[in-house]
XYZ file of C-alpha atoms in Angstrom:
704
model
C 24.877 -36.514 28.473
C 22.055 -38.725 28.103
C 20.642 -36.289 25.313
C 24.106 -36.595 23.613
C 24.141 -40.324 23.572
C 20.742 -40.267 21.859
C 21.569 -37.645 19.534
C 24.774 -39.752 18.643
C 22.643 -42.812 17.837
C 20.285 -40.717 15.767
C 23.331 -39.366 13.884
C 24.657 -42.982 13.241
C 21.104 -43.843 12.256
C 21.123 -46.478 14.956
C 17.722 -45.359 16.041
C 14.868 -43.582 14.031
C 14.268 -40.091 14.794
C 10.455 -40.063 15.645
C 7.929 -37.330 16.833
C 7.871 -39.014 20.119
C 11.841 -38.565 20.290
C 11.483 -35.170 19.425
C 9.040 -34.532 22.264
C 11.283 -36.100 24.766
C 14.228 -33.882 23.622
C 12.226 -30.822 23.666
C 11.209 -31.653 27.216
C 14.886 -32.233 28.157
C 15.549 -28.594 26.859
C 12.574 -27.294 29.121
C 14.143 -28.956 32.160
C 17.521 -27.475 31.367
C 15.939 -24.037 31.068
C 14.196 -24.402 34.439
C 17.647 -25.559 35.948
C 19.645 -22.751 34.536
C 16.991 -19.921 35.604
C 16.945 -21.569 39.194
C 20.869 -21.399 39.117
C 20.848 -17.760 37.845
C 18.515 -16.668 40.656
C 20.282 -18.839 43.192
C 17.256 -20.841 43.909
C 16.954 -24.703 44.143
C 15.027 -26.393 41.383
C 12.061 -28.473 42.473
C 11.825 -30.853 39.542
C 12.400 -34.594 39.293
C 14.322 -35.779 36.451
C 14.016 -39.572 37.058
C 10.901 -40.266 34.643
C 12.660 -38.130 31.981
C 16.028 -40.172 32.299
C 13.975 -43.569 32.093
C 12.288 -42.126 28.710
C 15.723 -41.092 27.512
C 16.990 -44.682 27.978
C 14.152 -46.216 26.453
C 14.791 -43.670 23.668
C 18.343 -44.700 23.310
C 17.379 -48.586 22.930
C 14.531 -47.726 20.391
C 11.801 -48.734 22.835
C 10.046 -45.477 23.471
C 6.229 -46.031 22.888
C 3.886 -43.244 21.969
C 1.821 -43.560 25.121
C 4.729 -42.585 27.304
C 4.962 -39.237 25.867
C 3.683 -36.429 28.369
C 0.673 -34.935 27.066
C 1.435 -31.481 28.908
C 5.038 -30.375 28.459
C 4.838 -27.332 30.484
C 5.161 -26.612 33.245
C 7.903 -29.012 34.168
C 6.985 -29.186 37.987
C 3.934 -31.113 36.901
C 5.524 -33.919 35.302
C 4.946 -37.043 37.679
C 8.148 -38.798 38.956
C 8.667 -42.212 37.487
C 9.106 -45.411 39.550
C 12.494 -46.214 40.961
C 14.783 -47.878 38.394
C 15.297 -51.566 38.857
C 18.764 -52.514 40.217
C 21.482 -53.447 37.734
C 21.653 -57.348 37.589
C 25.714 -57.966 37.068
C 28.054 -60.841 37.852
C 30.102 -60.457 41.035
C 33.240 -60.794 39.508
C 32.584 -57.754 37.258
C 31.414 -55.570 39.917
C 34.523 -56.586 42.139
C 37.209 -56.529 39.230
C 36.146 -54.763 36.383
C 39.726 -54.497 35.167
C 39.616 -58.189 34.419
C 37.422 -57.700 31.580
C 39.989 -55.473 29.854
C 42.385 -57.279 27.627
C 46.082 -56.223 27.683
C 46.370 -53.649 25.052
C 49.954 -54.230 24.372
C 49.110 -57.909 23.293
C 46.949 -56.853 20.314
C 48.245 -57.475 16.960
C 49.624 -54.046 15.213
C 47.270 -52.726 12.665
C 48.995 -51.186 9.651
C 47.683 -48.092 8.120
C 48.428 -46.796 4.720
C 50.127 -43.558 4.543
C 47.949 -40.562 3.463
C 48.290 -39.510 -0.116
C 49.106 -36.067 -0.684
C 48.297 -34.242 -3.647
C 51.410 -32.178 -5.199
C 50.894 -28.694 -4.199
C 50.847 -26.231 -7.383
C 51.802 -22.655 -7.439
C 48.133 -21.865 -8.189
C 47.164 -19.449 -5.339
C 44.249 -20.652 -3.249
C 41.084 -18.458 -3.543
C 40.830 -16.388 -0.365
C 37.550 -16.920 1.601
C 35.660 -13.645 1.569
C 34.414 -12.680 4.906
C 32.182 -9.697 5.258
C 33.118 -7.244 7.880
C 30.270 -6.033 10.194
C 29.659 -3.395 12.603
C 26.947 -3.176 15.309
C 24.767 0.112 14.845
C 21.784 1.137 17.133
C 18.466 0.943 15.810
C 18.287 4.845 16.704
C 21.050 5.785 14.446
C 19.311 3.924 11.596
C 16.274 5.750 12.215
C 17.973 9.054 12.049
C 19.621 7.915 8.770
C 16.061 6.902 7.376
C 14.777 10.375 8.343
C 17.304 12.009 6.538
C 17.076 9.851 3.562
C 13.207 10.502 3.558
C 13.959 14.424 3.393
C 16.192 13.852 0.389
C 13.411 11.860 -1.235
C 11.267 14.710 -0.706
C 13.595 17.224 -2.247
C 14.050 14.804 -5.038
C 10.298 15.205 -5.436
C 10.741 19.006 -5.559
C 13.585 19.084 -7.989
C 11.339 17.056 -10.356
C 8.414 19.784 -9.960
C 11.120 22.404 -10.474
C 12.105 20.679 -13.752
C 8.541 20.644 -15.035
C 8.497 24.326 -14.241
C 11.686 24.821 -16.217
C 10.206 22.887 -19.090
C 7.193 25.105 -18.984
C 9.202 28.101 -18.995
C 11.249 26.841 -22.266
C 7.679 26.164 -23.923
C 6.542 29.588 -23.059
C 9.916 31.112 -24.828
C 9.342 29.028 -27.904
C 5.590 30.271 -27.863
C 6.792 33.858 -27.665
C 9.237 33.520 -30.542
C 6.346 32.302 -32.445
C 4.447 35.292 -31.887
C 7.343 37.369 -32.837
C 7.840 35.617 -35.880
C 4.436 36.194 -36.768
C 4.551 40.137 -35.886
C 7.991 40.275 -38.078
C 6.074 38.797 -41.164
C 3.099 41.272 -40.931
C 5.519 44.335 -40.065
C 7.721 43.317 -43.359
C 4.653 43.074 -45.209
C 3.110 46.340 -43.953
C 6.024 48.571 -43.416
C 8.398 46.750 -45.994
C 11.139 46.755 -43.604
C 11.954 45.861 -39.783
C 12.557 48.424 -37.304
C 16.255 48.230 -35.753
C 14.636 47.677 -32.497
C 12.637 44.772 -33.630
C 15.571 43.307 -34.981
C 17.547 43.522 -31.822
C 14.295 42.042 -29.949
C 14.247 39.124 -32.369
C 18.145 38.427 -31.806
C 17.787 38.740 -28.127
C 14.751 36.452 -28.209
C 16.937 33.769 -30.155
C 19.684 33.943 -27.419
C 17.206 33.487 -24.596
C 15.756 30.495 -26.433
C 19.179 29.122 -26.795
C 20.344 29.793 -23.112
C 16.729 28.264 -21.993
C 17.445 25.272 -24.016
C 20.899 24.625 -22.585
C 19.719 25.430 -19.012
C 16.840 22.994 -19.248
C 19.173 20.220 -20.716
C 21.982 20.818 -17.839
C 19.260 20.921 -14.970
C 17.268 17.787 -16.585
C 20.644 16.023 -16.437
C 21.675 16.999 -13.131
C 18.204 16.207 -11.653
C 18.186 12.820 -13.269
C 21.403 12.034 -11.879
C 20.620 13.392 -8.565
C 17.246 11.219 -8.525
C 19.186 8.129 -9.538
C 21.593 8.585 -6.653
C 18.801 9.539 -3.961
C 16.622 6.556 -5.049
C 19.782 4.127 -4.698
C 20.631 5.604 -1.262
C 16.839 5.196 -0.286
C 16.949 1.523 -1.417
C 20.227 0.762 0.406
C 18.958 2.650 3.685
C 15.823 0.452 3.506
C 17.725 -2.886 2.985
C 19.752 -2.247 6.078
C 16.681 -1.992 7.904
C 15.289 -5.223 6.190
C 15.542 -8.506 8.031
C 14.358 -11.964 7.077
C 10.908 -12.977 8.050
C 12.367 -16.260 9.419
C 13.637 -14.162 12.493
C 10.018 -14.283 13.591
C 8.691 -17.501 11.625
C 11.510 -19.654 13.041
C 10.171 -19.267 16.745
C 6.686 -20.752 15.666
C 7.340 -24.551 15.242
C 8.125 -24.867 18.898
C 5.133 -22.999 19.713
C 2.866 -25.054 17.420
C 4.155 -28.310 18.987
C 3.452 -27.158 22.429
C -0.128 -25.941 21.605
C -1.009 -28.824 19.644
C 0.381 -31.067 22.494
C -2.220 -29.066 24.931
C -5.007 -29.509 22.366
C -4.270 -33.179 21.816
C -3.891 -32.733 17.928
C -1.068 -33.698 15.559
C -0.076 -30.771 13.713
C 2.812 -29.948 11.353
C 4.000 -26.524 10.389
C 5.594 -25.859 7.006
C 7.511 -22.550 6.605
C 7.885 -21.080 3.026
C 9.704 -17.813 2.164
C 11.472 -17.274 5.281
C 14.264 -15.269 3.439
C 11.720 -12.642 2.349
C 12.819 -9.272 3.871
C 10.567 -7.024 5.602
C 11.217 -3.867 7.505
C 12.506 -4.493 11.248
C 9.821 -2.282 12.650
C 6.910 -4.209 10.879
C 8.551 -7.388 11.511
C 8.279 -6.692 15.383
C 4.845 -5.454 15.238
C 3.501 -8.504 13.246
C 4.656 -11.230 15.501
C 1.718 -10.968 17.788
C -1.099 -10.845 15.027
C 0.641 -13.938 13.444
C 0.558 -15.819 16.837
C -3.024 -14.986 17.168
C -3.733 -16.485 13.569
C -1.712 -19.641 14.518
C -3.673 -20.223 17.612
C -6.886 -19.645 15.883
C -5.704 -22.339 13.260
C -4.943 -24.904 15.904
C -7.863 -24.370 18.014
C -10.774 -23.504 15.631
C -9.371 -24.929 12.300
C -7.624 -28.225 12.619
C -9.338 -31.267 13.800
C -8.358 -34.126 16.193
C -6.450 -37.030 14.729
C -9.692 -39.192 14.800
C -11.967 -36.414 13.312
C -9.515 -36.233 10.546
C -9.536 -39.944 9.775
C -13.266 -39.831 9.866
C -13.271 -37.213 7.110
C -10.874 -39.076 5.019
C -8.005 -36.634 5.672
C -4.411 -37.348 6.809
C -3.997 -38.141 10.547
C -1.848 -34.752 11.117
C -3.220 -31.607 10.109
C -0.881 -29.166 8.423
C -0.366 -25.157 8.841
C 1.335 -23.587 5.790
C 3.163 -20.086 6.921
C 4.428 -18.323 3.860
C 5.933 -14.802 2.727
C 6.615 -13.482 -0.815
C 6.772 -10.021 -2.445
C 3.883 -9.104 -4.734
C 3.643 -5.678 -6.341
C 5.895 -3.818 -3.882
C 4.050 -5.432 -0.887
C 4.773 -8.462 1.253
C 2.181 -10.966 1.538
C 1.978 -13.203 4.401
C -0.339 -16.368 4.310
C -1.474 -18.718 7.171
C -3.476 -21.540 5.688
C -4.590 -24.703 7.193
C -6.278 -27.817 5.772
C -8.786 -28.119 8.448
C -12.676 -27.951 8.742
C -13.014 -24.314 7.528
C -15.361 -21.615 8.717
C -19.026 -22.054 8.462
C -20.478 -18.520 7.572
C -23.863 -19.761 9.064
C -22.274 -20.466 12.448
C -20.534 -17.201 12.402
C -23.886 -15.286 11.648
C -25.531 -17.168 14.725
C -22.586 -16.503 16.990
C -22.768 -12.844 16.046
C -26.525 -12.678 16.499
C -26.159 -14.405 19.886
C -23.514 -11.911 21.192
C -25.557 -9.012 19.542
C -22.674 -7.826 17.472
C -25.120 -7.508 14.513
C -28.741 -7.358 13.986
C -31.095 -9.766 12.209
C -31.599 -7.073 9.351
C -27.891 -6.899 8.970
C -27.310 -10.572 9.155
C -29.784 -11.158 6.308
C -28.047 -8.623 4.100
C -24.644 -10.321 4.443
C -23.263 -12.675 1.808
C -21.390 -15.694 3.086
C -18.000 -14.060 2.162
C -18.970 -10.888 3.962
C -19.826 -12.782 6.996
C -16.438 -14.416 7.362
C -15.238 -10.943 8.397
C -17.510 -10.786 11.498
C -14.698 -12.912 13.254
C -12.629 -9.699 13.268
C -15.228 -7.945 15.224
C -14.315 -6.869 18.987
C -15.536 -9.611 21.369
C -16.448 -12.138 18.779
C -15.746 -15.843 19.248
C -17.329 -19.144 17.935
C -15.701 -21.010 20.987
C -18.003 -22.295 23.571
C -15.296 -23.091 26.048
C -12.765 -20.741 27.281
C -9.333 -22.130 27.105
C -5.783 -20.764 27.295
C -5.822 -21.131 23.696
C -8.923 -19.129 22.502
C -12.577 -18.470 23.523
C -11.760 -15.298 25.362
C -13.122 -13.060 22.767
C -9.685 -11.482 22.219
C -7.472 -12.035 19.219
C -8.655 -11.418 15.711
C -9.827 -8.003 16.382
C -6.349 -7.340 17.709
C -4.911 -8.906 14.495
C -7.108 -6.485 12.373
C -6.329 -3.400 14.533
C -2.392 -4.204 14.478
C -2.279 -4.890 10.724
C -4.399 -1.674 9.766
C -1.964 0.024 12.030
C 0.972 -0.887 10.000
C -1.092 0.457 6.905
C -1.964 -3.093 5.770
C -4.925 -5.254 5.396
C -5.970 -8.569 6.230
C -8.320 -11.020 4.533
C -9.817 -14.419 4.992
C -11.137 -17.071 2.623
C -12.534 -20.650 3.917
C -13.910 -23.473 2.417
C -15.921 -25.930 4.623
C -14.074 -29.290 5.216
C -11.156 -27.893 3.059
C -9.488 -25.242 5.285
C -8.811 -21.371 5.566
C -6.411 -18.916 4.371
C -5.566 -15.850 6.467
C -3.781 -13.179 3.915
C -2.015 -10.292 5.436
C -0.986 -7.440 2.946
C 1.645 -5.237 4.333
C 3.998 -2.472 3.065
C 7.725 -3.496 2.779
C 8.470 -0.061 4.821
C 6.472 2.419 6.842
C 8.698 5.239 5.450
C 7.171 5.685 1.838
C 4.087 4.530 -0.030
C 2.567 4.996 -3.296
C -0.553 7.173 -3.101
C -3.070 8.541 -5.522
C -3.295 12.505 -4.940
C -6.816 13.722 -5.191
C -8.736 17.149 -4.796
C -11.941 17.303 -2.697
C -13.360 21.079 -3.079
C -10.187 23.267 -2.337
C -8.186 20.657 -0.258
C -5.612 18.285 -1.765
C -5.525 14.600 -0.110
C -3.452 11.390 -0.679
C -4.897 7.957 -0.608
C -2.505 4.964 -0.289
C -2.950 2.916 -3.857
C -2.865 -0.468 -1.823
C -6.263 0.187 -0.650
C -7.751 1.541 -4.151
C -9.301 -1.489 -6.101
C -9.827 0.721 -9.221
C -10.477 4.223 -10.457
C -13.549 5.016 -12.844
C -15.231 7.853 -14.528
C -18.975 7.539 -14.925
C -21.702 9.347 -16.450
C -24.399 10.889 -14.419
C -26.980 8.507 -15.598
C -24.866 5.566 -14.666
C -25.342 6.464 -10.916
C -28.576 4.452 -9.818
C -30.727 4.585 -6.670
C -31.257 1.152 -5.077
C -33.145 0.924 -1.807
C -32.375 4.427 -0.903
C -28.625 4.210 -1.674
C -26.801 5.536 -4.445
C -24.870 2.855 -6.413
C -22.837 2.509 -9.564
C -22.633 -0.869 -11.364
C -18.965 -1.883 -11.957
C -18.129 -5.621 -13.421
C -22.016 -6.400 -12.610
C -21.509 -5.563 -8.878
C -23.546 -3.092 -7.119
C -21.019 -0.696 -5.301
C -22.312 2.070 -2.941
C -21.242 5.610 -3.796
C -20.655 8.510 -1.434
C -19.222 12.021 -1.606
C -15.921 12.016 -0.230
C -16.590 15.871 0.720
C -19.481 14.696 2.791
C -17.631 12.219 4.662
C -14.723 14.648 5.481
C -17.292 17.392 5.849
C -15.935 19.579 3.124
C -17.719 21.700 0.593
C -17.343 20.207 -2.820
C -16.861 22.180 -6.072
C -16.220 19.493 -8.674
C -19.728 18.179 -9.167
C -20.834 21.182 -11.228
C -20.736 19.505 -14.469
C -23.058 18.860 -17.413
C -25.151 15.821 -17.403
C -22.767 14.309 -20.063
C -19.748 14.986 -18.043
C -17.912 11.974 -16.330
C -17.653 12.109 -12.684
C -14.257 10.538 -11.049
C -14.790 7.624 -8.440
C -12.230 5.807 -6.616
C -13.189 2.473 -5.336
C -11.870 1.568 -2.118
C -11.642 -2.062 -0.757
C -10.926 -3.061 2.816
C -12.052 -6.465 4.206
C -14.002 -7.124 1.079
C -16.078 -3.940 1.721
C -16.170 -1.677 -1.220
C -17.229 1.889 -1.363
C -16.772 4.230 -4.259
C -15.964 7.771 -3.269
C -16.906 10.624 -5.658
C -14.048 13.010 -5.779
C -13.586 16.285 -7.667
C -10.370 15.391 -9.406
C -8.045 12.917 -9.659
C -4.480 14.550 -9.905
C -1.741 12.097 -10.086
C -0.071 8.929 -8.762
C 3.006 9.545 -6.554
C 5.636 8.014 -4.204
C 5.438 9.873 -0.961
C 7.152 10.073 2.354
C 4.957 9.323 5.359
C 5.349 11.775 8.224
C 3.369 11.341 11.497
C 1.001 14.091 12.659
C 2.460 14.696 15.878
C 0.896 14.329 19.461
C -1.796 16.821 19.071
C -3.103 15.721 15.796
C -2.374 11.990 15.811
C -6.169 11.204 16.937
C -7.802 13.439 14.029
C -10.614 11.210 12.349
C -9.941 9.634 8.862
C -6.248 10.602 8.872
C -3.164 8.373 8.724
C -0.356 10.831 8.391
C 0.921 13.496 6.133
C 3.233 14.110 3.341
C 4.879 16.978 1.368
C 4.325 17.139 -2.336
C 7.018 18.447 -4.757
C 5.536 22.114 -4.825
C 6.037 22.073 -1.008
C 2.121 21.900 -0.116
C 1.497 19.670 3.082
C -1.114 16.888 2.259
C -3.066 14.594 4.555
C -2.881 10.797 3.987
C -6.270 9.381 4.514
C -6.856 6.303 6.701
C -9.038 4.102 4.404
C -10.316 1.886 7.033
C -11.625 4.560 9.039
C -13.043 6.135 5.755
C -15.330 3.426 4.989
C -16.438 3.352 8.699
C -17.267 6.794 8.196
C -18.917 6.440 5.134
C -21.513 4.184 6.528
C -22.535 6.614 9.125
C -23.042 9.480 6.607
C -26.780 10.398 6.495
C -28.174 8.994 3.270
C -28.652 11.639 0.550
C -29.838 11.073 -2.981
C -26.468 11.870 -4.657
C -27.795 11.807 -8.273
C -30.526 14.631 -7.318
C -27.845 16.762 -5.436
C -25.685 16.771 -8.685
C -28.554 17.529 -10.835
C -29.550 20.405 -8.648
C -25.933 21.794 -9.039
C -25.955 21.567 -12.823
C -25.736 24.773 -14.913
C -26.809 24.667 -18.619
C -24.494 23.755 -21.297
C -22.730 27.261 -22.003
C -21.781 27.730 -25.840
C -18.525 29.904 -26.644
C -17.348 30.883 -30.107
C -13.574 31.241 -30.501
C -12.576 33.690 -33.082
C -8.860 33.442 -34.153
C -6.919 33.226 -37.502
C -3.965 31.093 -35.954
C -5.080 27.395 -36.213
C -2.641 26.304 -33.269
C -4.228 28.750 -30.696
C -7.502 28.262 -31.999
C -7.530 24.671 -31.357
C -5.670 25.141 -28.036
C -8.471 27.525 -26.620
C -11.041 25.098 -27.755
C -9.310 22.176 -25.897
C -9.294 24.212 -22.582
C -12.690 25.302 -22.672
C -14.222 21.947 -23.704
C -12.027 20.327 -20.844
C -13.942 22.757 -18.543
C -17.378 21.537 -19.754
C -18.212 24.133 -22.164
C -19.782 23.740 -25.657
C -17.269 25.523 -28.285
C -17.217 26.382 -32.009
C -14.545 27.881 -34.083
C -14.361 30.945 -36.426
C -11.287 31.493 -38.721
C -11.388 35.346 -38.725
C -13.632 38.255 -37.582
C -16.022 38.028 -40.775
C -16.505 34.386 -40.258
C -17.128 34.889 -36.674
C -19.749 37.693 -37.358
C -21.560 35.470 -39.901
C -21.812 32.282 -37.168
C -23.032 34.956 -34.252
C -25.938 36.098 -36.558
C -26.933 32.734 -37.096
C -26.614 31.408 -33.406
C -26.544 33.140 -30.243
C -23.458 32.300 -28.090
C -23.094 32.672 -24.231
C -19.672 34.016 -24.772
C -17.237 35.032 -27.447
C -13.185 34.743 -27.313
C -11.548 36.806 -30.311
C -8.235 37.777 -31.252
C -7.598 41.095 -32.651
C -5.153 41.110 -35.719
C -7.225 38.790 -38.225
C -7.933 39.198 -42.101
C -10.994 40.598 -43.448
C -12.339 41.939 -40.068
C -10.147 42.378 -36.704
C -11.263 41.759 -33.220
C -12.049 45.446 -32.285
C -14.473 45.784 -35.333
C -15.966 42.520 -34.532
C -16.691 43.602 -31.202
C -18.204 46.745 -32.207
C -20.571 45.062 -34.630
C -21.542 42.728 -31.884
C -22.358 45.515 -29.639
C -24.642 47.201 -32.177
C -26.554 43.919 -32.394
C -29.406 43.853 -29.943
C -29.085 40.064 -28.865
C -25.218 40.628 -28.327
C -25.457 43.778 -26.479
C -24.764 42.152 -22.989
C -23.153 39.058 -24.230
C -19.403 38.784 -22.819
C -16.544 39.212 -25.141
C -13.027 38.436 -24.110
C -10.163 39.606 -26.311
C -6.978 37.516 -26.284
C -4.131 39.237 -28.208
C -0.395 39.624 -28.344
C -0.925 43.558 -28.331
C 0.106 44.713 -24.943
C 0.340 48.481 -25.408
C -2.076 50.535 -23.031
C -3.699 52.066 -25.913
C -4.800 48.958 -27.268
C -6.150 47.854 -24.146
C -8.254 51.242 -23.700
C -9.483 50.669 -27.352
C -10.607 47.244 -26.402
C -12.465 48.627 -23.404
C -13.893 51.328 -25.628
C -15.291 49.028 -28.231
C -17.101 46.803 -25.495
C -14.848 44.069 -24.513
C -15.514 42.675 -20.979
C -12.013 41.230 -20.545
C -8.560 41.714 -22.228
C -5.916 38.967 -22.147
C -2.323 39.495 -23.373
C -1.145 36.397 -24.975
C 2.499 36.954 -23.609
C 1.151 36.260 -20.229
C -1.486 33.706 -21.416
C -2.155 30.606 -19.495
C -5.075 28.101 -19.265
C -5.815 29.167 -15.691
C -6.479 32.975 -16.734
C -8.485 32.042 -19.643
C -10.787 29.795 -17.552
C -11.006 31.917 -14.608
C -12.174 34.902 -16.869
C -14.881 32.660 -18.401
C -15.958 31.336 -15.130
C -16.076 34.872 -13.698
C -18.137 36.062 -16.728
C -20.798 33.410 -17.259
C -20.173 30.851 -14.355
């Protein structure tokens, strides 16, 4: 009741609402909680309320002084009882006959009250208040719904992959008709007419083309609509699991007040972006890391009132806790305006606790030294308290954030303050990932950890102090083979000196390492699946996903990957790649069809070969006499000299007797294949079944 009286006067603005009054009211709530707990347990509460009631009376009269605030709010049992209140000094008459002071109500004059004015009612219907109906659903059912939605997302990716196959099939049909048209023109010029069977084949081909176009159009539209529905459903299910971060943030003001009182500091907490949504699972897991960071700000970062005054700062320190969405992630910042973190002191403490060696400390920049505070057992606190100094805290923060597929960063300026930044995924169900190839294996790397991807020439890799580095934006970034870290055999560095090597630069805690991979395939949204109990402890892995073609791909754990990269035995990457180099093979492509000639050139040059072109057999033979090629690819039907005659003449030449010749033609009859073998061709590829991989595999097999 006393609290109600005080709050009533605050509401009527009869007394100001001061920090001292706030402390008294919070202390009242603490006592009420103790009384309720004792009542529920059937126990007797051993607390004294006399001192608290006296402070409430002084608060009600506006005479509460700061010095009377209890410095330690909890436990309540430790609050000392106040002296007994002085007896009330009232007149005897008022005590014996209090009714005499009450006037006769009936003798009071009547007070006239004007009749209330009512607005005329109109026929305009009032707008009904919309009340959203809700039901309670167990989180387990939401998890099942989320898993089912994830399966639908996987199928959406698979449907899109099938759409690409349909598109490829349509293009092959168009290519086949192109060859038919060429054959039709030649047949008409040679025979003077078209055979009836050929006319029927041409007609059938046109019908297949029309049906293929129709099928592609219908399937494309259906897939597009289905993808939209699945995406919308996925977003709705995600929104159902989303809760505002204020669910956690709103528990911190009381915590800050209590801890700051224990530390004899004056601190205000400002919360921003409390309505920012975050997955319920992540929200539950992030509370403890945030608590550790706030404790760290109070105990390590913010000064006492006198220290702040001496430093020309406001008496009360400030902590700003904010959340917002950035680039598909949620960013939570905890910043204070305290004394900041001294990198030199951090290094000294790390050396004292033998967390790092002297040599390692000398190599660390001030920015890198700040991240030593996340190492296990690290603390700059000289005295162990309930708040900090126990060597437990920030390493737990880092582990928990990384477990949530997030990262934590720190920035600090001496005498200005410190900012901790937590970057988290909005959900643990899906992520954007870069799909890469290492050797014969495919992996996924979360894009949130990729600072950039680059392609460098071999000569751009330098060796500095026995380490391979690449210079990006005037920074020396260490480079290692991802295959070496994962203990796999790389097949992608067999390139010429002028070829560019794909490197992904990963960044965790301001530690950057470039990983040489064999191929950058694509960037996709993938559904995260756990590895199960038997595989959950596999090093460098964070989960798995299923690609559109149904292939199961491991998602790499970038934090572990960077740690593993530091333990890989140093090798001279540049020399290793040079040792694997083969000479630049030169290939002559002979074809009278300009489109196919350029297509084959593009394929072969993309694989690292040097390619020259000839427009027919005679042109090809003339070029072969002037320069020796390592392999020749030729069509059969060409003006002036066909492919069979070209191959025969090459085999008669001593320098081309053992040079591989590949025939690529539309002729698929067995007698044509036998003739190709008889004239000395090493391979015979039919254009109707022609694709890039078949040609490249054949060339690789013949010359490497």
